[in-house]
Amino acid sequence: MIRRTKIVATLGPSSGNPKTLERMIRGGVDVVRINFSHGTREQHIELVEMTRSLARAAGFTVGVLADLQGPKIRVGKFEHGKIRLEVGDQFILDAACELGNQERVGLDYKELPGDLETGATLMLDDGRIVLGVSQVKGHQVFCVVEQGGILSNNKGINRKGGGLGAPALTGKDLEDIRTAAEFGADYLAVSFVRSGDDIRQARALLQEAGGKGMIMAKIERSEAILALDDILEASDAIMVARGDLAVEVGDAAVPALQKRMIRSARANNKIVVTATQMMESMITNPIPTRAEVSDVANAVLDGTDAVMLSAESAAGEYPVEAVEAMARVCLEAEKEYLVSIDRRMQSINPATIEEAIARATMYTAGGLQIRAIAALTQSGVTALLMSRRSSKVPIFALSPNEETRRRVTLFRGVYPVEFGEGLNDPEEILNLAEQELLDRGVVRSGDIMVMTIGEPVGKTGGTNTMKIIRVGEWKTRQGIDKN
């Protein structure tokens, strides 16, 4: 059984060596995440080159997701590294403080006082500590501790309900976008997105730097929920980033929001990744908890394109095992029949010829005993449109374009195949495509498969033909024997 849901694994100290990374690729990694919150430009480039070299040698295609850090809304450092806050304590967030103590701490985001007013609630360290704002005076935010605990260096700050005005793109992000363009990132994830304009700005900057990657919006601010339609329109993909989002909207609200975002992304022909703490116990344990297994399985059943490992693969003790466990869970969950999420196929007319061909292909796949779909594609758009319809029929994106093959690694149920370089004759291409899937053992003589192609050949965005083929008939009819 071929796994349809893709796996994104964050690279870091635990996985940044060739032996471990190769095992992760063979274990099921489809896309690696380069986290710009850690490491240097040189380290990022080295990791990308290592990934692509190892994948090529093993016969796999692996995509690269470059994840921008975004604004650092964090406390500063403490004189002794950490303090303990008790309920009822008075505490000051001071933009002018250099080194924190039991009474106050500095801020990385110096503009924080201007975003707050009396009565606001601040969540520190992913909600472990809660501060109520009693007064804002100049560069100081006077707070009362409502939920105490240990507060250490550089912990994050969120405002309950959202409303912090830090821009999505920082000066560091601008440099990192250039780095992402340099190593040819297939996806660029923008952190703390507030609106579609943040995505449009990131896209313009990436293109200006020479990058061609798709743009992913990380949904982790409450404002992003309100602007979801605008963000979906501007982006190619979204990430359900449940960590910061849960702090802002409340943990109980996240499961329903996750389902809503997955539905909305698929309905708008966008890619969706579900992330954060999916198998967090595997940072220190070789097997996941039953709750984590259910979490991953539910995301799969919801129709997510991919599930993501963060610290589990970047800094955990069992990065390979985490990948393998996630792959097992995805495969088991996919055995359940999925009702189509794209209701537009019944209610809205297709917007383009490509979309019409994609719909016709998936309708045919659902009605006949189709073994496989071969989408001969330059850009990957037709394969993406097909993947928005839930189906157990595998879609093979056959393309001469390496960037396209890396891009489709994130599309649910789509598998990249290097094919078609220098070919121009449609009959020859279709014949060789059939043979390609025969050689891979995907289809056998007598099976029915569907092929899509654009005529004239080689034109991006030109898919206009669907053919239903019984495997082996062309060979018999044309007297061609390629064995």
Short mmCIF file of C-alpha atoms in Angstrom, two decimals:
data_model
loop_
_atom_site.label_atom_id
_atom_site.label_comp_id
_atom_site.label_asym_id
_atom_site.label_seq_id
_atom_site.Cartn_x
_atom_site.Cartn_y
_atom_site.Cartn_z
CA MET A 1 0.00 0.00 0.00
CA ILE A 2 1.36 3.42 -0.99
CA ARG A 3 1.13 6.09 1.71
CA ARG A 4 -0.81 9.14 0.51
CA THR A 5 -0.25 11.53 3.43
CA LYS A 6 3.17 13.15 3.30
CA ILE A 7 5.66 13.51 6.16
CA VAL A 8 7.60 16.70 6.86
CA ALA A 9 10.59 16.33 9.20
CA THR A 10 12.48 19.24 10.76
CA LEU A 11 16.25 18.92 10.55
CA GLY A 12 18.51 19.73 13.48
CA PRO A 13 21.32 18.35 15.64
CA SER A 14 19.71 14.89 15.87
CA SER A 15 19.15 14.50 12.13
CA GLY A 16 21.82 16.67 10.56
CA ASN A 17 24.26 13.83 9.87
CA PRO A 18 24.29 11.71 6.68
CA LYS A 19 23.67 8.33 8.33
CA THR A 20 20.59 9.41 10.28
CA LEU A 21 19.20 11.56 7.49
CA GLU A 22 19.48 8.74 4.96
CA ARG A 23 17.59 6.41 7.32
CA MET A 24 14.90 9.06 7.75
CA ILE A 25 14.53 9.45 3.98
CA ARG A 26 14.25 5.69 3.53
CA GLY A 27 11.84 5.60 6.50
CA GLY A 28 9.36 7.90 4.82
CA VAL A 29 10.38 11.59 4.85
CA ASP A 30 8.90 13.43 1.86
CA VAL A 31 9.92 16.99 2.77
CA VAL A 32 12.59 18.33 5.13
CA ARG A 33 12.03 21.53 7.07
CA ILE A 34 14.87 24.01 7.48
CA ASN A 35 14.08 26.04 10.58
CA PHE A 36 15.60 29.52 10.25
CA SER A 37 15.09 30.08 13.98
CA HIS A 38 18.25 28.05 14.54
CA GLY A 39 21.57 27.67 12.77
CA THR A 40 23.59 29.71 10.30
CA ARG A 41 23.24 30.37 6.60
CA GLU A 42 26.12 28.00 5.87
CA GLN A 43 24.57 25.24 7.99
CA HIS A 44 21.23 25.58 6.22
CA ILE A 45 22.81 25.35 2.77
CA GLU A 46 24.86 22.33 3.84
CA LEU A 47 21.73 20.54 5.14
CA VAL A 48 19.85 21.15 1.89
CA GLU A 49 22.75 19.92 -0.23
CA MET A 50 23.14 16.84 1.98
CA THR A 51 19.42 16.07 1.76
CA ARG A 52 19.28 16.29 -2.01
CA SER A 53 22.47 14.29 -2.46
CA LEU A 54 21.32 11.49 -0.15
CA ALA A 55 17.83 11.41 -1.69
CA ARG A 56 19.24 11.24 -5.21
CA ALA A 57 21.60 8.40 -4.28
CA ALA A 58 18.72 6.46 -2.68
CA GLY A 59 16.39 7.01 -5.64
CA PHE A 60 13.98 9.36 -3.87
CA THR A 61 12.76 12.91 -4.43
CA VAL A 62 12.62 15.03 -1.27
CA GLY A 63 11.29 18.57 -1.07
CA VAL A 64 12.66 21.42 1.06
CA LEU A 65 10.53 23.70 3.23
CA ALA A 66 12.31 26.84 4.47
CA ASP A 67 10.58 28.17 7.60
CA LEU A 68 11.12 31.84 8.50
CA GLN A 69 11.55 32.76 12.17
CA GLY A 70 9.24 35.75 12.11
CA PRO A 71 9.10 38.37 14.88
CA LYS A 72 10.73 37.43 18.19
CA ILE A 73 8.12 38.43 20.75
CA ARG A 74 10.05 37.13 23.73
CA VAL A 75 11.32 38.11 27.15
CA GLY A 76 15.03 38.85 27.45
CA LYS A 77 17.63 37.10 29.58
CA PHE A 78 17.80 36.81 33.36
CA GLU A 79 20.82 37.45 35.54
CA HIS A 80 20.70 33.88 36.82
CA GLY A 81 19.01 32.28 33.79
CA LYS A 82 15.55 31.90 35.33
CA ILE A 83 13.20 32.95 38.13
CA ARG A 84 10.11 31.53 39.83
CA LEU A 85 6.90 33.55 39.73
CA GLU A 86 4.11 32.94 42.23
CA VAL A 87 0.43 33.80 41.87
CA GLY A 88 -0.14 37.39 42.99
CA ASP A 89 3.45 38.54 42.41
CA GLN A 90 4.05 41.93 40.81
CA PHE A 91 6.24 41.69 37.70
CA ILE A 92 7.38 44.21 35.09
CA LEU A 93 8.08 43.68 31.40
CA ASP A 94 10.57 46.47 30.72
CA ALA A 95 11.71 47.28 27.19
CA ALA A 96 14.71 49.16 28.61
CA CYS A 97 15.89 46.40 30.95
CA GLU A 98 19.20 44.78 30.00
CA LEU A 99 19.29 41.80 32.39
CA GLY A 100 16.27 40.47 34.22
CA ASN A 101 15.75 39.68 37.90
CA GLN A 102 12.90 38.72 40.23
CA GLU A 103 11.18 42.06 39.65
CA ARG A 104 11.49 42.66 35.90
CA VAL A 105 12.79 41.38 32.59
CA GLY A 106 13.67 42.92 29.24
CA LEU A 107 11.92 42.46 25.87
CA ASP A 108 13.19 41.45 22.44
CA TYR A 109 10.15 43.16 20.94
CA LYS A 110 10.60 46.72 22.19
CA GLU A 111 7.25 47.90 20.85
CA LEU A 112 5.24 45.56 23.10
CA PRO A 113 4.10 48.29 25.56
CA GLY A 114 2.44 50.15 22.68
CA ASP A 115 0.33 47.10 21.84
CA LEU A 116 -1.09 46.68 25.36
CA GLU A 117 -3.55 48.31 27.72
CA THR A 118 -4.79 47.70 31.25
CA GLY A 119 -6.75 44.46 31.45
CA ALA A 120 -4.88 42.61 28.69
CA THR A 121 -3.79 39.04 29.40
CA LEU A 122 -0.32 37.81 28.41
CA MET A 123 0.61 34.15 28.01
CA LEU A 124 4.31 33.36 28.46
CA ASP A 125 6.18 30.15 27.61
CA ASP A 126 3.33 28.63 25.56
CA GLY A 127 0.76 29.57 28.21
CA ARG A 128 2.56 28.04 31.18
CA ILE A 129 2.70 31.46 32.84
CA VAL A 130 -0.17 33.98 32.71
CA LEU A 131 0.21 37.68 33.46
CA GLY A 132 -2.57 40.22 33.80
CA VAL A 133 -1.63 43.75 32.72
CA SER A 134 -2.38 46.23 35.53
CA GLN A 135 -0.77 49.32 33.99
CA VAL A 136 1.26 50.43 30.96
CA LYS A 137 3.63 53.31 31.57
CA GLY A 138 6.16 54.34 28.92
CA HIS A 139 8.43 51.41 28.15
CA GLN A 140 7.16 49.38 31.11
CA VAL A 141 4.27 46.92 31.35
CA PHE A 142 3.21 46.34 34.98
CA CYS A 143 1.71 42.90 35.52
CA VAL A 144 0.18 40.68 38.18
CA VAL A 145 0.97 36.96 38.02
CA GLU A 146 -2.25 34.99 37.51
CA GLN A 147 -0.57 31.64 36.87
CA GLY A 148 2.95 31.12 38.13
CA GLY A 149 5.90 28.88 37.37
CA ILE A 150 9.51 28.95 36.21
CA LEU A 151 10.30 31.68 33.68
CA SER A 152 13.65 31.35 31.93
CA ASN A 153 15.57 33.18 29.21
CA ASN A 154 13.96 34.09 25.87
CA LYS A 155 10.53 32.54 26.45
CA GLY A 156 7.79 33.58 24.05
CA ILE A 157 5.00 36.06 24.72
CA ASN A 158 1.48 35.85 23.31
CA ARG A 159 -1.52 38.02 23.98
CA LYS A 160 -4.71 36.13 24.72
CA GLY A 161 -7.07 36.84 21.84
CA GLY A 162 -4.24 38.23 19.68
CA GLY A 163 -3.56 41.84 18.83
CA LEU A 164 0.22 42.17 18.98
CA GLY A 165 1.34 44.38 16.13
CA ALA A 166 4.75 42.91 15.27
CA PRO A 167 5.18 42.65 11.47
CA ALA A 168 5.29 39.14 10.01
CA LEU A 169 8.58 39.79 8.21
CA THR A 170 11.64 41.04 10.07
CA GLY A 171 15.08 42.15 8.91
CA LYS A 172 16.39 38.66 9.63
CA ASP A 173 13.59 37.17 7.54
CA LEU A 174 14.63 39.28 4.57
CA GLU A 175 18.14 37.82 4.75
CA ASP A 176 16.75 34.32 5.18
CA ILE A 177 14.50 34.72 2.14
CA ARG A 178 17.62 35.40 0.07
CA THR A 179 19.22 32.27 1.53
CA ALA A 180 16.10 30.24 0.71
CA ALA A 181 16.25 31.50 -2.86
CA GLU A 182 19.94 30.61 -3.04
CA PHE A 183 19.42 26.96 -2.15
CA GLY A 184 16.20 26.72 -4.16
CA ALA A 185 13.62 26.17 -1.41
CA ASP A 186 10.54 24.42 -2.77
CA TYR A 187 8.35 26.03 -0.09
CA LEU A 188 8.79 29.18 1.99
CA ALA A 189 6.79 29.26 5.25
CA VAL A 190 5.95 32.70 6.64
CA SER A 191 5.51 32.84 10.42
CA PHE A 192 2.88 34.83 12.37
CA VAL A 193 0.92 35.83 9.27
CA ARG A 194 -1.82 38.38 9.90
CA SER A 195 -3.25 38.90 6.40
CA GLY A 196 -2.84 38.08 2.75
CA ASP A 197 -0.61 41.13 2.37
CA ASP A 198 2.09 39.42 4.46
CA ILE A 199 2.08 36.56 1.95
CA ARG A 200 2.10 38.86 -1.06
CA GLN A 201 5.10 40.70 0.36
CA ALA A 202 6.98 37.44 1.01
CA ARG A 203 6.24 36.20 -2.50
CA ALA A 204 7.51 39.42 -4.06
CA LEU A 205 10.70 39.30 -1.99
CA LEU A 206 11.35 35.65 -2.84
CA GLN A 207 10.83 36.27 -6.56
CA GLU A 208 13.02 39.36 -6.40
CA ALA A 209 15.78 37.17 -4.92
CA GLY A 210 15.39 34.67 -7.75
CA GLY A 211 13.40 32.05 -5.81
CA LYS A 212 10.61 30.01 -7.37
CA GLY A 213 9.22 28.23 -4.30
CA MET A 214 5.58 28.12 -3.25
CA ILE A 215 4.52 30.30 -0.32
CA MET A 216 3.07 28.76 2.85
CA ALA A 217 1.22 30.77 5.50
CA LYS A 218 1.62 29.58 9.08
CA ILE A 219 -1.70 30.08 10.85
CA GLU A 220 -0.69 30.84 14.44
CA ARG A 221 -2.27 34.20 15.25
CA SER A 222 -5.91 34.76 16.09
CA GLU A 223 -5.98 37.52 13.46
CA ALA A 224 -5.10 34.93 10.84
CA ILE A 225 -8.31 33.01 11.58
CA LEU A 226 -10.38 36.11 10.83
CA ALA A 227 -8.40 36.74 7.62
CA LEU A 228 -8.26 33.10 6.52
CA ASP A 229 -10.02 33.63 3.17
CA ASP A 230 -7.64 36.45 2.23
CA ILE A 231 -4.63 34.41 3.34
CA LEU A 232 -5.76 31.36 1.36
CA GLU A 233 -6.26 33.49 -1.74
CA ALA A 234 -2.72 34.90 -1.47
CA SER A 235 -0.86 31.70 -0.55
CA ASP A 236 -0.14 28.32 -2.11
CA ALA A 237 -0.31 26.42 1.17
CA ILE A 238 -1.08 26.86 4.85
CA MET A 239 0.32 25.27 8.00
CA VAL A 240 -1.93 24.63 10.96
CA ALA A 241 0.69 25.75 13.52
CA ARG A 242 -1.09 24.64 16.66
CA GLY A 243 1.41 25.81 19.29
CA ASP A 244 1.15 29.60 19.26
CA LEU A 245 -2.39 29.40 17.88
CA ALA A 246 -3.56 27.43 20.94
CA VAL A 247 -2.04 30.02 23.26
CA GLU A 248 -3.90 32.87 21.54
CA VAL A 249 -7.32 31.27 20.95
CA GLY A 250 -7.33 28.67 23.75
CA ASP A 251 -6.39 25.02 23.45
CA ALA A 252 -10.00 23.80 23.33
CA ALA A 253 -10.68 25.80 20.15
CA VAL A 254 -7.83 24.29 18.12
CA PRO A 255 -9.27 20.89 17.06
CA ALA A 256 -12.33 22.44 15.41
CA LEU A 257 -10.20 25.17 13.83
CA GLN A 258 -7.84 22.52 12.47
CA LYS A 259 -10.71 20.73 10.75
CA ARG A 260 -12.05 23.99 9.38
CA MET A 261 -8.68 25.04 8.00
CA ILE A 262 -8.09 21.69 6.31
CA ARG A 263 -11.53 21.85 4.68
CA SER A 264 -11.02 25.43 3.56
CA ALA A 265 -7.55 24.78 2.13
CA ARG A 266 -8.70 21.80 0.08
CA ALA A 267 -11.83 23.61 -1.12
CA ASN A 268 -9.60 26.42 -2.39
CA ASN A 269 -7.12 24.06 -4.09
CA LYS A 270 -4.40 24.85 -1.53
CA ILE A 271 -2.02 22.53 0.30
CA VAL A 272 -2.31 22.09 4.08
CA VAL A 273 0.22 20.84 6.64
CA THR A 274 -0.75 19.94 10.21
CA ALA A 275 2.02 20.62 12.74
CA THR A 276 3.12 20.94 16.38
CA GLN A 277 3.55 18.29 19.07
CA MET A 278 2.20 15.50 16.89
CA MET A 279 4.54 12.94 18.45
CA GLU A 280 6.26 15.04 21.08
CA SER A 281 6.74 12.19 23.55
CA MET A 282 9.10 10.62 21.00
CA ILE A 283 11.65 13.31 21.79
CA THR A 284 12.63 11.02 24.66
CA ASN A 285 10.68 7.79 24.01
CA PRO A 286 11.00 5.24 21.18
CA ILE A 287 7.23 4.84 20.74
CA PRO A 288 4.40 7.40 20.61
CA THR A 289 1.54 7.67 23.08
CA ARG A 290 -1.91 6.44 22.09
CA ALA A 291 -3.13 10.03 22.14
CA GLU A 292 -0.43 11.05 19.66
CA VAL A 293 -1.33 8.16 17.38
CA SER A 294 -4.96 9.32 17.43
CA ASP A 295 -3.90 12.92 16.78
CA VAL A 296 -1.95 12.01 13.66
CA ALA A 297 -4.67 9.63 12.46
CA ASN A 298 -7.38 12.26 12.85
CA ALA A 299 -5.39 14.77 10.81
CA VAL A 300 -5.05 12.13 8.10
CA LEU A 301 -8.78 11.39 8.17
CA ASP A 302 -9.50 15.13 7.98
CA GLY A 303 -7.64 15.20 4.66
CA THR A 304 -4.41 17.00 5.55
CA ASP A 305 -1.73 16.84 2.85
CA ALA A 306 1.07 16.35 5.36
CA VAL A 307 1.86 15.88 9.02
CA MET A 308 4.99 17.40 10.51
CA LEU A 309 7.65 16.48 13.03
CA SER A 310 9.39 19.35 14.83
CA ALA A 311 11.63 18.73 17.85
CA GLU A 312 10.96 14.99 17.49
CA SER A 313 13.22 14.84 14.42
CA ALA A 314 15.34 17.95 15.02
CA ALA A 315 16.52 17.44 18.58
CA GLY A 316 14.95 14.21 19.82
CA GLU A 317 16.62 10.94 20.70
CA TYR A 318 14.62 8.90 18.16
CA PRO A 319 14.31 10.85 14.87
CA VAL A 320 14.22 7.76 12.63
CA GLU A 321 11.73 5.96 14.84
CA ALA A 322 9.50 9.06 14.89
CA VAL A 323 9.38 9.11 11.08
CA GLU A 324 8.67 5.38 10.90
CA ALA A 325 5.94 5.61 13.54
CA MET A 326 4.27 8.49 11.74
CA ALA A 327 4.37 6.56 8.46
CA ARG A 328 2.73 3.53 10.11
CA VAL A 329 -0.07 5.61 11.58
CA CYS A 330 -0.74 7.37 8.26
CA LEU A 331 -0.96 4.06 6.40
CA GLU A 332 -3.39 2.57 8.89
CA ALA A 333 -5.61 5.66 8.95
CA GLU A 334 -5.71 5.74 5.15
CA LYS A 335 -7.32 2.31 5.06
CA GLU A 336 -10.55 4.02 6.07
CA TYR A 337 -12.66 5.34 3.21
CA LEU A 338 -12.56 9.11 3.02
CA VAL A 339 -15.58 11.11 1.91
CA SER A 340 -14.57 13.79 -0.57
CA ILE A 341 -13.92 17.15 1.03
CA ASP A 342 -14.06 19.16 -2.21
CA ARG A 343 -17.81 19.82 -2.48
CA ARG A 344 -17.16 22.32 -5.27
CA MET A 345 -16.88 19.44 -7.72
CA GLN A 346 -20.64 19.07 -7.47
CA SER A 347 -21.63 22.72 -6.98
CA ILE A 348 -19.22 25.04 -8.82
CA ASN A 349 -18.14 24.94 -12.43
CA PRO A 350 -14.41 24.41 -13.08
CA ALA A 351 -12.47 27.64 -13.49
CA THR A 352 -9.95 26.36 -16.05
CA ILE A 353 -9.49 23.59 -18.61
CA GLU A 354 -6.92 22.01 -16.28
CA GLU A 355 -9.45 21.91 -13.46
CA ALA A 356 -12.06 20.37 -15.76
CA ILE A 357 -9.60 17.65 -16.80
CA ALA A 358 -8.62 17.04 -13.16
CA ARG A 359 -12.25 16.67 -12.10
CA ALA A 360 -13.06 14.36 -15.01
CA THR A 361 -10.04 12.23 -14.17
CA MET A 362 -10.95 11.84 -10.50
CA TYR A 363 -14.61 11.19 -11.34
CA THR A 364 -13.49 8.44 -13.71
CA ALA A 365 -11.12 7.03 -11.09
CA GLY A 366 -14.00 6.81 -8.66
CA GLY A 367 -16.29 5.04 -11.10
CA LEU A 368 -14.00 2.56 -12.83
CA GLN A 369 -11.47 0.15 -11.36
CA ILE A 370 -8.57 2.48 -12.16
CA ARG A 371 -5.18 1.21 -10.99
CA ALA A 372 -3.20 4.45 -11.37
CA ILE A 373 -3.26 7.97 -12.77
CA ALA A 374 -0.33 9.29 -14.79
CA ALA A 375 -0.32 13.09 -14.94
CA LEU A 376 2.24 14.27 -17.47
CA THR A 377 2.95 17.75 -16.21
CA GLN A 378 5.33 20.67 -16.52
CA SER A 379 4.16 22.72 -13.52
CA GLY A 380 2.39 20.16 -11.33
CA VAL A 381 -0.86 22.17 -11.29
CA THR A 382 -3.04 19.38 -12.72
CA ALA A 383 -1.66 16.91 -10.17
CA LEU A 384 -2.46 19.39 -7.38
CA LEU A 385 -6.02 19.83 -8.61
CA MET A 386 -6.47 16.05 -8.75
CA SER A 387 -5.13 15.66 -5.23
CA ARG A 388 -7.87 17.93 -3.82
CA ARG A 389 -10.34 15.08 -4.45
CA SER A 390 -10.11 12.25 -1.94
CA SER A 391 -9.24 9.00 -3.69
CA LYS A 392 -7.30 5.81 -3.09
CA VAL A 393 -5.98 5.83 -6.66
CA PRO A 394 -2.31 6.94 -6.71
CA ILE A 395 -1.42 9.93 -8.88
CA PHE A 396 2.02 9.86 -10.52
CA ALA A 397 3.30 13.28 -11.58
CA LEU A 398 5.57 12.51 -14.53
CA SER A 399 7.69 15.57 -15.24
CA PRO A 400 11.05 16.50 -16.76
CA ASN A 401 11.18 19.49 -14.40
CA GLU A 402 13.12 18.81 -11.19
CA GLU A 403 11.54 21.78 -9.39
CA THR A 404 8.09 20.42 -10.18
CA ARG A 405 9.01 16.95 -8.94
CA ARG A 406 10.26 18.38 -5.64
CA ARG A 407 7.16 20.54 -5.28
CA VAL A 408 4.67 17.68 -5.63
CA THR A 409 6.30 15.82 -2.73
CA LEU A 410 3.88 17.74 -0.49
CA PHE A 411 0.71 16.97 -2.49
CA ARG A 412 -1.42 14.28 -0.86
CA GLY A 413 -1.53 11.11 -2.93
CA VAL A 414 0.87 12.43 -5.60
CA TYR A 415 4.24 10.84 -6.36
CA PRO A 416 6.99 12.42 -8.47
CA VAL A 417 8.54 10.57 -11.40
CA GLU A 418 11.38 11.86 -13.56
CA PHE A 419 10.14 11.52 -17.11
CA GLY A 420 9.85 13.09 -20.54
CA GLU A 421 13.08 15.05 -21.04
CA GLY A 422 13.46 15.76 -24.77
CA LEU A 423 10.25 13.96 -25.81
CA ASN A 424 7.85 15.78 -28.13
CA ASP A 425 5.57 13.21 -29.77
CA PRO A 426 2.36 12.68 -27.71
CA GLU A 427 1.89 9.05 -28.77
CA GLU A 428 5.46 8.19 -27.88
CA ILE A 429 5.18 10.00 -24.55
CA LEU A 430 1.99 8.19 -23.55
CA ASN A 431 3.45 4.86 -24.60
CA LEU A 432 6.63 5.42 -22.60
CA ALA A 433 4.64 6.68 -19.62
CA GLU A 434 2.67 3.44 -19.59
CA GLN A 435 5.91 1.49 -19.73
CA GLU A 436 7.34 3.58 -16.87
CA LEU A 437 4.51 2.55 -14.54
CA LEU A 438 4.77 -1.06 -15.74
CA ASP A 439 8.47 -1.08 -14.91
CA ARG A 440 7.73 0.32 -11.45
CA GLY A 441 5.21 -2.42 -10.78
CA VAL A 442 2.43 0.10 -10.30
CA VAL A 443 0.29 -1.43 -13.05
CA ARG A 444 0.17 -4.78 -14.82
CA SER A 445 -0.94 -5.83 -18.27
CA GLY A 446 -4.72 -5.65 -18.48
CA ASP A 447 -5.12 -2.98 -15.76
CA ILE A 448 -6.99 0.22 -16.53
CA MET A 449 -5.17 3.51 -15.98
CA VAL A 450 -5.83 7.15 -16.79
CA MET A 451 -3.33 9.54 -18.37
CA THR A 452 -3.52 13.31 -18.69
CA ILE A 453 -1.36 15.36 -21.03
CA GLY A 454 -1.19 18.79 -22.62
CA GLU A 455 -1.11 19.23 -26.35
CA PRO A 456 1.01 20.80 -27.68
CA VAL A 457 3.55 18.99 -25.53
CA GLY A 458 5.78 20.95 -23.15
CA LYS A 459 3.51 23.95 -22.63
CA THR A 460 3.13 24.91 -18.97
CA GLY A 461 -0.50 25.10 -17.90
CA GLY A 462 -1.66 23.29 -21.02
CA THR A 463 -3.18 20.02 -19.76
CA ASN A 464 -6.21 19.50 -22.00
CA THR A 465 -6.46 15.76 -22.66
CA MET A 466 -7.51 12.74 -20.61
CA LYS A 467 -7.16 9.17 -21.91
CA ILE A 468 -8.40 5.92 -20.41
CA ILE A 469 -6.02 3.11 -21.27
CA ARG A 470 -5.99 -0.64 -20.78
CA VAL A 471 -2.37 -1.46 -20.07
CA GLY A 472 -0.68 -3.46 -22.82
CA GLU A 473 -3.14 -2.64 -25.62
CA TRP A 474 -0.91 -0.04 -27.25
CA LYS A 475 2.01 -2.40 -27.28
CA THR A 476 -0.06 -5.10 -28.98
CA ARG A 477 -1.66 -2.67 -31.42
CA GLN A 478 1.61 -0.99 -32.45
CA GLY A 479 3.77 -4.08 -32.36
CA ILE A 480 6.08 -2.47 -29.87
CA ASP A 481 8.10 -4.73 -27.61
CA LYS A 482 10.18 -2.92 -25.04
CA ASN A 483 11.02 -5.88 -22.89
#
